[in-house]
Tab-separated table of C-alpha atoms and ligand atoms in Angstrom:
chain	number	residue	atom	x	y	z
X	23	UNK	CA	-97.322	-74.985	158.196
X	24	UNK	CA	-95.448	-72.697	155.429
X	25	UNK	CA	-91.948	-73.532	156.682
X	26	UNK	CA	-90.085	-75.886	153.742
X	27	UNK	CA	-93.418	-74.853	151.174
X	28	UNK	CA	-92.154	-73.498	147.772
X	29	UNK	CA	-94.589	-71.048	146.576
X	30	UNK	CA	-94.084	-69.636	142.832
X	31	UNK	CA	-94.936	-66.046	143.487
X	32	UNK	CA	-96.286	-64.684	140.409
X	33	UNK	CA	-96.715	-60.372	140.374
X	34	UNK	CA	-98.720	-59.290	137.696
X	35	UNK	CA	-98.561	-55.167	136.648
X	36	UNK	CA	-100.670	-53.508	139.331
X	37	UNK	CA	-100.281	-50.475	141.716
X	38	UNK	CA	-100.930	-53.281	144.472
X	39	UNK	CA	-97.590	-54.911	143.307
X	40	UNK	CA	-95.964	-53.264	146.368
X	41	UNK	CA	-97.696	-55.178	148.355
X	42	UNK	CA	-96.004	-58.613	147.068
X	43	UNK	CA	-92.562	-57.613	148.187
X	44	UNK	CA	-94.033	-57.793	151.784
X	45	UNK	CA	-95.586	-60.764	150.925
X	46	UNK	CA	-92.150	-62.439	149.658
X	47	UNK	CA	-90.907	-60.823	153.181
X	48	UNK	CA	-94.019	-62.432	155.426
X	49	UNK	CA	-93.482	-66.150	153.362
X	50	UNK	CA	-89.715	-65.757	154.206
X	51	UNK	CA	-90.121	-65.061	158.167
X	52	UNK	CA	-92.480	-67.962	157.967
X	53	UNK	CA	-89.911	-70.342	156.657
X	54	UNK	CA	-91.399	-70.577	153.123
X	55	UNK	CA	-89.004	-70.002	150.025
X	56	UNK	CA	-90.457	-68.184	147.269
X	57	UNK	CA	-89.585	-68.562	143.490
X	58	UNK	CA	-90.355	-64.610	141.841
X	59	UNK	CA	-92.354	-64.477	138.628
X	60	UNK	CA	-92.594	-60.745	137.516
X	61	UNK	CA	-94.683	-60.358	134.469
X	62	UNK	CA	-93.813	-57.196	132.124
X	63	UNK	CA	-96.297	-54.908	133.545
X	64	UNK	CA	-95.754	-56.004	136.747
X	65	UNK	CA	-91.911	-54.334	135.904
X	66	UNK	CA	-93.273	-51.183	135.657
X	67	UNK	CA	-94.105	-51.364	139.347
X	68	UNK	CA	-91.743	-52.573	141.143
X	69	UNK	CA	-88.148	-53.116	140.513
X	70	UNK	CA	-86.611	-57.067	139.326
X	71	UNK	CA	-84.100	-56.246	141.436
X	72	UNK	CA	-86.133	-55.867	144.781
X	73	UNK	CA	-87.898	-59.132	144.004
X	74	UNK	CA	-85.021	-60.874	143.452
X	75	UNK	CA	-83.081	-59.219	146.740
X	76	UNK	CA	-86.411	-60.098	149.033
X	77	UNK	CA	-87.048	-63.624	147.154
X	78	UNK	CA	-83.228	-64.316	147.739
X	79	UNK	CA	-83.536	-65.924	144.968
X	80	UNK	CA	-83.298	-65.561	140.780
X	81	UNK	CA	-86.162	-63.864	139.323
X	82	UNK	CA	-87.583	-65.160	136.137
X	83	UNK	CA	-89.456	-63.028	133.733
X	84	UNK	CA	-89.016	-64.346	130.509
X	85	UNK	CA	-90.372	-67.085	128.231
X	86	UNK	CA	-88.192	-67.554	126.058
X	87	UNK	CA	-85.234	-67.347	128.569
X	88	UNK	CA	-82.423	-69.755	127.057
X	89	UNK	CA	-80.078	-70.242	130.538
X	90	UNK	CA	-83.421	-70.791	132.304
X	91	UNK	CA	-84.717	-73.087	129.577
X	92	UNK	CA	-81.357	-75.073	129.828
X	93	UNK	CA	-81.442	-75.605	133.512
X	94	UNK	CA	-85.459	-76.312	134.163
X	95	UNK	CA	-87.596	-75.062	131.707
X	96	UNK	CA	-90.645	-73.353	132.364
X	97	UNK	CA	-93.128	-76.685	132.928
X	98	UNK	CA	-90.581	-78.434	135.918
X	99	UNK	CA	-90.562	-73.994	137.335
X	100	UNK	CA	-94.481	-74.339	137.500
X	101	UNK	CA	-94.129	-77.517	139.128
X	102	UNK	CA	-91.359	-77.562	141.600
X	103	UNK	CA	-93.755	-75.473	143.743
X	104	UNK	CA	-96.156	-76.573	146.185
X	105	UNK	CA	-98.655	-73.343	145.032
X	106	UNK	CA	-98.759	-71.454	142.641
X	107	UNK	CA	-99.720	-67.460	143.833
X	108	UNK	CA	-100.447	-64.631	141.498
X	109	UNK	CA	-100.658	-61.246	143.638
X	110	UNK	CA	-101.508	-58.733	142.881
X	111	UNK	CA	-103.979	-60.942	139.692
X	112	UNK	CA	-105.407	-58.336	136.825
X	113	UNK	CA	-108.340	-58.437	135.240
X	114	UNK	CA	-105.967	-59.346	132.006
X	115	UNK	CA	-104.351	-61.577	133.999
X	116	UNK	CA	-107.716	-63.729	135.157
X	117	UNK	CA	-109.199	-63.495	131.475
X	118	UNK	CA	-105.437	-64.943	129.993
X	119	UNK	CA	-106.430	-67.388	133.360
X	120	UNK	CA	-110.222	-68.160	132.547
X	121	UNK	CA	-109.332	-68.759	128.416
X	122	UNK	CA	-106.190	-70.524	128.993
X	123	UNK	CA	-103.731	-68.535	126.799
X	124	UNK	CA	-99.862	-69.082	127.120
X	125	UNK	CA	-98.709	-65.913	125.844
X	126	UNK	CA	-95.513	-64.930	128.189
X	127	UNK	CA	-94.199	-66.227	131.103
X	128	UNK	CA	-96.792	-66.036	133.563
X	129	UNK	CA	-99.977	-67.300	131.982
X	130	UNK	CA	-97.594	-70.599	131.012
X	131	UNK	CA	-96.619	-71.363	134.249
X	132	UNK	CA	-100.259	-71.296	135.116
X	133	UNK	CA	-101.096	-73.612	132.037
X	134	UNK	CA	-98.521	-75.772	132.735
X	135	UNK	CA	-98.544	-75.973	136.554
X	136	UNK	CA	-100.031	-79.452	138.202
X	137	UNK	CA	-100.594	-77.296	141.755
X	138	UNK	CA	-102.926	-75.493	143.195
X	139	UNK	CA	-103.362	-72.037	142.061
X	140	UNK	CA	-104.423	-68.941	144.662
X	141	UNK	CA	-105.404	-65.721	143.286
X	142	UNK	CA	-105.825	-61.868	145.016
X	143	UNK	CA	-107.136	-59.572	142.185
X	144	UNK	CA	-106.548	-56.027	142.178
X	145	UNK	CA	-107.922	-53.564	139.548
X	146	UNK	CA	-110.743	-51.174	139.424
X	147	UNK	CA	-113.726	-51.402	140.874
X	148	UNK	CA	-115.698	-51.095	137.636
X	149	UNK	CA	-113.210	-53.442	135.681
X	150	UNK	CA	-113.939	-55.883	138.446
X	151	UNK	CA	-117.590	-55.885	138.687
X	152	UNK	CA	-117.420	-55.921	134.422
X	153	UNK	CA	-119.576	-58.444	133.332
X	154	UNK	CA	-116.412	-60.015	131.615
X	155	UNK	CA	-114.351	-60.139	134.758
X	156	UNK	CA	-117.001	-61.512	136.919
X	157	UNK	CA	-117.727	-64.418	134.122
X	158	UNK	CA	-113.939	-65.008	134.307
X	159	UNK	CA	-113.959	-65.254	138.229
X	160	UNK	CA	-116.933	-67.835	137.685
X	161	UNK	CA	-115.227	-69.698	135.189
X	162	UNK	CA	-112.219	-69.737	137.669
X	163	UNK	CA	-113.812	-70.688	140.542
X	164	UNK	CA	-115.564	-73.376	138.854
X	165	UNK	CA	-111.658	-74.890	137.703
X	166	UNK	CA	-110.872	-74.962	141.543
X	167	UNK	CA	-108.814	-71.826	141.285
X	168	UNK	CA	-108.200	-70.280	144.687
X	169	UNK	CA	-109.009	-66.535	145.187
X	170	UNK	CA	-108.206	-64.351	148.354
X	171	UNK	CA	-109.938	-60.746	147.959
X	172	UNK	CA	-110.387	-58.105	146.750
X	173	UNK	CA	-111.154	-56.111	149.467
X	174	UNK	CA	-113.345	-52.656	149.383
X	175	UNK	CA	-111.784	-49.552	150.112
X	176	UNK	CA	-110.276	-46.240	148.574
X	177	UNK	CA	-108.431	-47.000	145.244
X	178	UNK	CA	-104.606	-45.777	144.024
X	179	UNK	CA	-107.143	-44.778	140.833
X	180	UNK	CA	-109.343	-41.988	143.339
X	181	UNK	CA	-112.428	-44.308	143.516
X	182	UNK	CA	-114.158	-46.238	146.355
X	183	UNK	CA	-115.310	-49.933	145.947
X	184	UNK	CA	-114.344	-53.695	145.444
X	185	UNK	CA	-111.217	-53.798	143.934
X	186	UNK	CA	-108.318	-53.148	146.305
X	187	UNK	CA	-106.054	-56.603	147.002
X	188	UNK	CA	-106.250	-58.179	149.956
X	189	UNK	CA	-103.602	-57.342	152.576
X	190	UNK	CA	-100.586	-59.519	152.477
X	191	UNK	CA	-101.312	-60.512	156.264
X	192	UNK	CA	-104.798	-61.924	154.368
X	193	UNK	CA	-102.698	-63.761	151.635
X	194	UNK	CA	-100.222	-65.179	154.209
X	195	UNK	CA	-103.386	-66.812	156.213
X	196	UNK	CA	-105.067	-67.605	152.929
X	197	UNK	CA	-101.656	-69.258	151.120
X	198	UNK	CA	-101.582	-71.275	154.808
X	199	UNK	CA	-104.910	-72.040	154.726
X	200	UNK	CA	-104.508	-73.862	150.885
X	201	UNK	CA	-101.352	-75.979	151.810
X	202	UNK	CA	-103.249	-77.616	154.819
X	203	UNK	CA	-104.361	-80.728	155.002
X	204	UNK	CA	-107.317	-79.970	156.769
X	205	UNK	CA	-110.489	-82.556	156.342
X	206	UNK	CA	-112.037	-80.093	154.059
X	207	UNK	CA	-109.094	-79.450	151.600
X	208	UNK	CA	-109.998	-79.478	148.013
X	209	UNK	CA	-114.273	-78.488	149.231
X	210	UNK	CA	-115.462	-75.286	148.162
X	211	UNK	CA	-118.316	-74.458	150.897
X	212	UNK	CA	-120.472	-71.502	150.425
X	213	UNK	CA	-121.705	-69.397	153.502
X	214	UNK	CA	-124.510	-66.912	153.327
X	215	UNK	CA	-123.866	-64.471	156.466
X	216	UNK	CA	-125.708	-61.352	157.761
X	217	UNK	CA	-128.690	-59.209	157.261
X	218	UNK	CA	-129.769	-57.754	153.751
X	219	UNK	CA	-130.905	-53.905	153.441
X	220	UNK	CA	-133.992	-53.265	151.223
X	221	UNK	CA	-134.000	-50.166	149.904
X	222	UNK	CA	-137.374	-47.635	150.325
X	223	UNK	CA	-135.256	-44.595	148.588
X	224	UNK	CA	-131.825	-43.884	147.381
X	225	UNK	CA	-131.070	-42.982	150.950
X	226	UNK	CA	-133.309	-45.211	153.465
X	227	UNK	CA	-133.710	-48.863	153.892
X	228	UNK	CA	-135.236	-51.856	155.811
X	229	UNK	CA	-133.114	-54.123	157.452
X	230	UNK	CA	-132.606	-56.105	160.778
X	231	UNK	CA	-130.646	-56.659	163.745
X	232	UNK	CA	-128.293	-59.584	162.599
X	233	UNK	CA	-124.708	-59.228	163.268
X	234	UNK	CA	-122.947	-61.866	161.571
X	235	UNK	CA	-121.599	-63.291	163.754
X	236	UNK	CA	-122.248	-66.990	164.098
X	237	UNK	CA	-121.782	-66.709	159.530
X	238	UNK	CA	-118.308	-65.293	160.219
X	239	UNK	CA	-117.671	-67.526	162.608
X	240	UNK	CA	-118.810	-70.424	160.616
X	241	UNK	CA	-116.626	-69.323	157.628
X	242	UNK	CA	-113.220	-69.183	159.477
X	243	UNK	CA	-114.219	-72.449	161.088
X	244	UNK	CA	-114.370	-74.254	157.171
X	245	UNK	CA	-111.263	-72.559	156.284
X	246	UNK	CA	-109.250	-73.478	159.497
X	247	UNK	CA	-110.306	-77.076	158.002
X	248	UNK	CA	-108.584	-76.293	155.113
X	249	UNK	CA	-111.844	-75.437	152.714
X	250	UNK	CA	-112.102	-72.782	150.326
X	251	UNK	CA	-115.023	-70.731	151.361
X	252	UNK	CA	-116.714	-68.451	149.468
X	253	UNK	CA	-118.947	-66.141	151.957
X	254	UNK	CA	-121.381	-64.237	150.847
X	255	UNK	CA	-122.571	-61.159	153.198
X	256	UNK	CA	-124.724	-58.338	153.439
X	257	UNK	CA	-123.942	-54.830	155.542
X	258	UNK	CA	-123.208	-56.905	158.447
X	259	UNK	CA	-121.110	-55.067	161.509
X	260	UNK	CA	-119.005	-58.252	162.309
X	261	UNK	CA	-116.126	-58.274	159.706
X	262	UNK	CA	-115.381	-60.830	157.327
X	263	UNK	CA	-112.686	-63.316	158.391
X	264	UNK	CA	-109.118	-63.159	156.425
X	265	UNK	CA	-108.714	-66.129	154.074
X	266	UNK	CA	-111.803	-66.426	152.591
X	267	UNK	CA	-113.700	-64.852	149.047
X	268	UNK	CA	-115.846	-62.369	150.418
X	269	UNK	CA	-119.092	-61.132	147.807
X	270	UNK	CA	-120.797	-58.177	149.374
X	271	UNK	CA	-124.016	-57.775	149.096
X	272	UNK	CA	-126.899	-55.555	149.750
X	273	UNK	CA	-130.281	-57.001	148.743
X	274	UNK	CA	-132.119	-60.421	148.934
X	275	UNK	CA	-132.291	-60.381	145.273
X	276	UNK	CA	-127.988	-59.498	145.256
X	277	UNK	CA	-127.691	-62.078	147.564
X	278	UNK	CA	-129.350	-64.932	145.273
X	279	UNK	CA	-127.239	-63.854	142.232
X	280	UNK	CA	-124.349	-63.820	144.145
X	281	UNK	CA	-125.003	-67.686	145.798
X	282	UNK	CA	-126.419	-68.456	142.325
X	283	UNK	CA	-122.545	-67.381	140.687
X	284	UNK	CA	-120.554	-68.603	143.244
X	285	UNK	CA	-122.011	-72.528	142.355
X	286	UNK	CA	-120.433	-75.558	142.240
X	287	UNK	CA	-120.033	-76.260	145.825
X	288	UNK	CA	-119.541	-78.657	147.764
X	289	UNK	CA	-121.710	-77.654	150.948
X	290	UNK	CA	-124.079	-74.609	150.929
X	291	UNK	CA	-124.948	-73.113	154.832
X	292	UNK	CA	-127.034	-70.436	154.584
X	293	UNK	CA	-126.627	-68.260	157.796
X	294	UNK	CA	-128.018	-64.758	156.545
X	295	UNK	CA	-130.871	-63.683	158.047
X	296	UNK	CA	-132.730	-62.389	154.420
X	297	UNK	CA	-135.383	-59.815	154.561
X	298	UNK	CA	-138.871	-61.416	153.619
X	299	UNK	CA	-139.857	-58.671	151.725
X	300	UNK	CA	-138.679	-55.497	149.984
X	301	UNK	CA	-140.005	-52.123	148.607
X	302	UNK	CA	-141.680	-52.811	145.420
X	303	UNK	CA	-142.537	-49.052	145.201
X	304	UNK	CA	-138.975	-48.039	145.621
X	305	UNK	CA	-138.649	-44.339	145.174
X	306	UNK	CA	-135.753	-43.587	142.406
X	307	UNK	CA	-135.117	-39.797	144.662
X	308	UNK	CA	-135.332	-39.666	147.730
X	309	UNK	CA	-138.737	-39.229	149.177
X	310	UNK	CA	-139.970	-36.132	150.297
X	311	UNK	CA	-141.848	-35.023	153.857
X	312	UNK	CA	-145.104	-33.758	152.718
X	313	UNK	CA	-146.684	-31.954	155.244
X	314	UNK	CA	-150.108	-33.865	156.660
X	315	UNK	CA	-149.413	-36.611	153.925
X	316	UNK	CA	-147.787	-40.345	154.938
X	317	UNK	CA	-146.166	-42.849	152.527
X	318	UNK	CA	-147.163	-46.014	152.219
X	319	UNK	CA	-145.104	-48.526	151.212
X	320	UNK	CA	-145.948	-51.876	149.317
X	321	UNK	CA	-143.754	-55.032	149.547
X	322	UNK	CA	-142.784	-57.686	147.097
X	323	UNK	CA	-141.809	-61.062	148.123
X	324	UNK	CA	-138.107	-61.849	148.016
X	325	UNK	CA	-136.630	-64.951	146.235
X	326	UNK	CA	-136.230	-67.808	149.494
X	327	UNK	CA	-132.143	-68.537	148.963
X	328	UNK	CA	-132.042	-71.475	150.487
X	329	UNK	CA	-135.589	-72.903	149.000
X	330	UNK	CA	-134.062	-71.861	145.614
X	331	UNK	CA	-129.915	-73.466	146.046
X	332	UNK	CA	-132.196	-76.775	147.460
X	333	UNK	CA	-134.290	-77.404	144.311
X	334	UNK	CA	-130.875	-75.992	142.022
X	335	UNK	CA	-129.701	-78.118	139.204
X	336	UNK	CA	-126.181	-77.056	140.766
X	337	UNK	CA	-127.881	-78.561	144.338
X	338	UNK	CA	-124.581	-79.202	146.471
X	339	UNK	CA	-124.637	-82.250	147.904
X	340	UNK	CA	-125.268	-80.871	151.292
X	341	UNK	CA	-127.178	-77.996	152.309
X	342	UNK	CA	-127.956	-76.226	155.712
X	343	UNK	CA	-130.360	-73.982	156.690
X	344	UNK	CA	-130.611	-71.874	159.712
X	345	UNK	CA	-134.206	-71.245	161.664
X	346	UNK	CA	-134.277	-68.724	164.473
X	347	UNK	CA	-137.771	-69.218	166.332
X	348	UNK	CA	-139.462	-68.033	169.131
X	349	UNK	CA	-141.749	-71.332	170.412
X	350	UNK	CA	-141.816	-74.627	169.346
X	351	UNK	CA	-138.540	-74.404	168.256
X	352	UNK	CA	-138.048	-78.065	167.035
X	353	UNK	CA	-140.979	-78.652	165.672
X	354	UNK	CA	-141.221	-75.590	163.437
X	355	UNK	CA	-137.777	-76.479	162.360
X	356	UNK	CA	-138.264	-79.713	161.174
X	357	UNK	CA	-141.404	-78.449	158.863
X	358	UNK	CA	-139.009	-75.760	157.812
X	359	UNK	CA	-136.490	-78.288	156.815
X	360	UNK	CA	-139.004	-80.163	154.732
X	361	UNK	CA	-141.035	-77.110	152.990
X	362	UNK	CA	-137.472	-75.605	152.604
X	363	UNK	CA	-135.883	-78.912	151.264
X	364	UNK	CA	-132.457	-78.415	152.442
X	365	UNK	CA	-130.543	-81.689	154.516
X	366	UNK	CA	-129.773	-79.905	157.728
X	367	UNK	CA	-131.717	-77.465	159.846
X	368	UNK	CA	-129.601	-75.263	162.608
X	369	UNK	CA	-132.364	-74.253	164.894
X	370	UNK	CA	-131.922	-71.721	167.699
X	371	UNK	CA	-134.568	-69.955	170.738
X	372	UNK	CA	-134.174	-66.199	169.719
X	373	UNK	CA	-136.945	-65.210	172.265
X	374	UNK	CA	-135.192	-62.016	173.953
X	375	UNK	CA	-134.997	-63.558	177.399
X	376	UNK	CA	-132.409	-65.992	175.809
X	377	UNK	CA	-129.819	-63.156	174.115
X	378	UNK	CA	-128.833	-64.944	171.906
X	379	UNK	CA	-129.719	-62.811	168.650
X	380	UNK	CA	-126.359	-60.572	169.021
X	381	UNK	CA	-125.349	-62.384	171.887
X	382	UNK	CA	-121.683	-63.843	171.724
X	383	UNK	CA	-123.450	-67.295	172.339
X	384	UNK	CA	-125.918	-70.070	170.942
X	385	UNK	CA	-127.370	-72.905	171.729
X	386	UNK	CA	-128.559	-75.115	168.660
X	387	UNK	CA	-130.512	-78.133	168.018
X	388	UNK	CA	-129.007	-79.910	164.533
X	389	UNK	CA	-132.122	-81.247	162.712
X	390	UNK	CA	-131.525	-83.653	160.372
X	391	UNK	CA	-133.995	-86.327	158.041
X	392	UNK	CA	-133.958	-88.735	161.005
X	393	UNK	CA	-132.116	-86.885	163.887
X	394	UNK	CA	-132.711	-83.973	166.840
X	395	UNK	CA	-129.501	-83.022	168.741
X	396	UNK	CA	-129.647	-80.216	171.241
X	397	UNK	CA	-126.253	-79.031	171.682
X	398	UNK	CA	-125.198	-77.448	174.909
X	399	UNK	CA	-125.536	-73.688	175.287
X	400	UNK	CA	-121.749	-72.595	173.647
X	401	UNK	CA	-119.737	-69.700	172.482
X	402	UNK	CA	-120.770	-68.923	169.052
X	403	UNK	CA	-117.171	-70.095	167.688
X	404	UNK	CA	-117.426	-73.277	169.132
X	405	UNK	CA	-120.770	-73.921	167.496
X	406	UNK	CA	-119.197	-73.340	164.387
X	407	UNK	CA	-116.312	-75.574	165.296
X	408	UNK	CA	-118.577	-78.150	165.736
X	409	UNK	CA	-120.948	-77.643	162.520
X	410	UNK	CA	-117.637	-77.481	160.472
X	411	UNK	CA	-116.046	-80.635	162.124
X	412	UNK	CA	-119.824	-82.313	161.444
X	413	UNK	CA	-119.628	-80.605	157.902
X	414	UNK	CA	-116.024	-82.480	157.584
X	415	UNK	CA	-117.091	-85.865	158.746
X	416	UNK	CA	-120.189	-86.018	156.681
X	417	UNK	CA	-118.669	-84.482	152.969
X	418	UNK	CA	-115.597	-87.084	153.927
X	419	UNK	CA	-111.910	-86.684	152.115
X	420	UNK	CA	-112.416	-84.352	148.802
X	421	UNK	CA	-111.289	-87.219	145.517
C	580	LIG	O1	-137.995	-68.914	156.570
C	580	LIG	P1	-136.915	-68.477	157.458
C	580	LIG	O2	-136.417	-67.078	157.163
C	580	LIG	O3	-137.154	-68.662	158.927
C	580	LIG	O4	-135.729	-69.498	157.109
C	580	LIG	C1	-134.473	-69.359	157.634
C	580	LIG	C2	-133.451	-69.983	156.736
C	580	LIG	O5	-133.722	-69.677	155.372
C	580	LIG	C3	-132.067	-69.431	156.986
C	580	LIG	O6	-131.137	-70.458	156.692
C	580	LIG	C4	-131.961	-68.286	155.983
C	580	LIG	O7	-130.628	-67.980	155.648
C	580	LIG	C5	-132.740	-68.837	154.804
C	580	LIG	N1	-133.453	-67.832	153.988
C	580	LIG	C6	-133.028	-67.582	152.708
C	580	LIG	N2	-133.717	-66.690	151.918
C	580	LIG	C7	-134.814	-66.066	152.385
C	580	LIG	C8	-135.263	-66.309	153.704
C	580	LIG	C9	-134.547	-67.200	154.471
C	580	LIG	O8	-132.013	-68.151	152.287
C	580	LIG	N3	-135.455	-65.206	151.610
């Protein structure tokens, strides 16, 4: 898929700039040639002249560059491309993005460029989840920008969080997955996946026994279609797939913002399994055993996702709901799908005799206004297969 792709490999001036020389090394092996962009902070990183010596090929850093100017100018460079990539993408770098300056090198090229543009942030965790950089990711998202990342772990800066780029293996698949021509190129899909915890005290919670699984699965099946997916999770144990925009989230309530920011979309499956209800009496310290004396706790309803993203101004065009049940499993589903008013219903048996919940396999029914299809008993990736392939056919080619 990469071999013969140009990608314009813009490195903006992060500690994660490291990583992009093994990028430029990964697009090489893969057959891919790769025009360097090094931005001025992005210098005081890594060297112009190990760019250049991976890329194989001149670097460009400058603006105002008179030989490069004479031979292409910086509009044909942002266009000879096939995508554009900016890795590792700062928090200045997404705000120059998000307001459309054209103050040096690198935030032309991503004025001028006619391409698609993929993005894997890397800053601090609290400079990511500032208000400002989170608007900017919006904004972003909503101009069709592509982003792979960031991922959570420890930081070059000592703390622990969002914030960290995604792996160059994660770029590669990602940068793969945006020059295919899959049926759902140029859809974003959003993908709710996992349980929520509900927190009693600082240090205990209320959750359930969802895995992830069949959201995960669902998510790399949209992308391997060539979608941009942006999946939303709670503390699930199945990992994310690579090649997707991962928001992690704890709480029903984190997990409605999170859907909420992540609109426009194209398609909307909401595969989370969302507590009902939380802790309104949430302790603020941890609660104490008091000897002969038991807590009690009271519960608030939680906001219904999928009710909510179904009556949305932002609606998508399609949206699918998931209903585990225990009897009547068709029936109950189809009055789900109407009091819910989403398009499709998913419905699955989750009595314990069928282990399914957890299970590596499902067996469906799709419910739709005017259809019931019970699909044959499958491994969970094939049942996403076959909901993104459905997903494909029904959304048709992106304009
Ligand atoms: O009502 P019930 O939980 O059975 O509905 C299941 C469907 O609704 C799933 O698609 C689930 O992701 C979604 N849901 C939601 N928000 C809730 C509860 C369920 O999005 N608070």
């Amino acid at each position: 898929m990469l071999a013969g792709k140009r990608i314009l490999l813009i490195i903006g001036g992060g500690i994660a700039a490291y990583k992009a020389l093994e990028l430029i090394r990964l697009l090489r092996g893969q057959g891919a040639s790769v025009t360097p962009v090094l931005t001025r902070a992005g210098a005081e990183f890594v060297t112009p002249l190990s760019v250049a010596a991976l890329a194989g090929e001149p670097l460009h850093q400058d603006l105002f560059d008179l030989t490069t100017e004479a031979e292409m100018g910086h509009i044909q460079l942002s266009r000879a491309a096939d995508l554009v990539v900016v890795a590792p993408c700062t928090a200045d770098l997404m705000a120059k993005m998000a307001q459309g300056h054209a103050t040096d090198l690198a935030s032309t090229l991503l004025m001028a460029t006619d391409k698609r543009v993929l993005i894997a942030p890397a800053m601090n965790v609290r400079m990511w989840e500032h208000p400002a950089t989170q608007r900017n990711l919006a904004t972003l998202t909503g101009d069709g920008i592509l982003t792979i990342g960031p991922d959570i772990g420890d930081m070059a800066c000592g703390e622990h969080g969002p914030g960290r780029m995604a792996e160059p293996a994660a770029i590669l698949a990602a940068i793969d997955t945006a020059l295919s021509d899959g049926p759902l190129k140029g859809r974003h899909i959003l993908v709710t996946s996992g349980p929520t915890h509900e927190p009693i005290d600082p240090v205990r919670y209320i959750a359930n026994r969802s895995s992830g699984q069949q959201g995960s699965a669902l998510a790399a099946a949209l992308r391997d279609l060539g979608a941009q997916v942006s999946f939303v999770t709670g503390p699930a144990s199945t990992p994310p797939p690579a090649g997707v925009t991962v928001i992690r989230v704890d709480t029903a309530q984190q997990m409605l913002e999170a859907v909420q920011s992540a609109l426009p979309a194209d398609a909307a499956i909401f595969a989370a399994a969302v507590a009902d209800w939380r802790v309104k009496n949430e302790a603020g310290q941890k609660m104490k055993k008091i000897a002969g004396a038991l807590p009690t706790l009271e519960f608030a309803e939680n906001p219904d996702i999928l009710a909510t993203i179904s009556h949305h101004a932002q609606r998508p065009p399609l949206v699918v709901g998931f209903a585990a049940e225990t009897e009547s499993v068709i029936a109950h589903a189809q009055a789900k799908r109407l009091r819910k008013g989403c398009d499709w219903i998913i419905a699955n048996d989750v009595s314990p005799a069928t282990g399914i919940m957890g299970g590596a396999e499902n067996a469906v029914h799709l419910i739709t206004a005017d259809s019931v299809e019970d699909w044959p008993r499958l491994p969970k990736a094939e049942v996403a297969r076959r909901i993104a392939a459905r997903i494909a056919a029904t959304l048709g080619p992106a304009a």
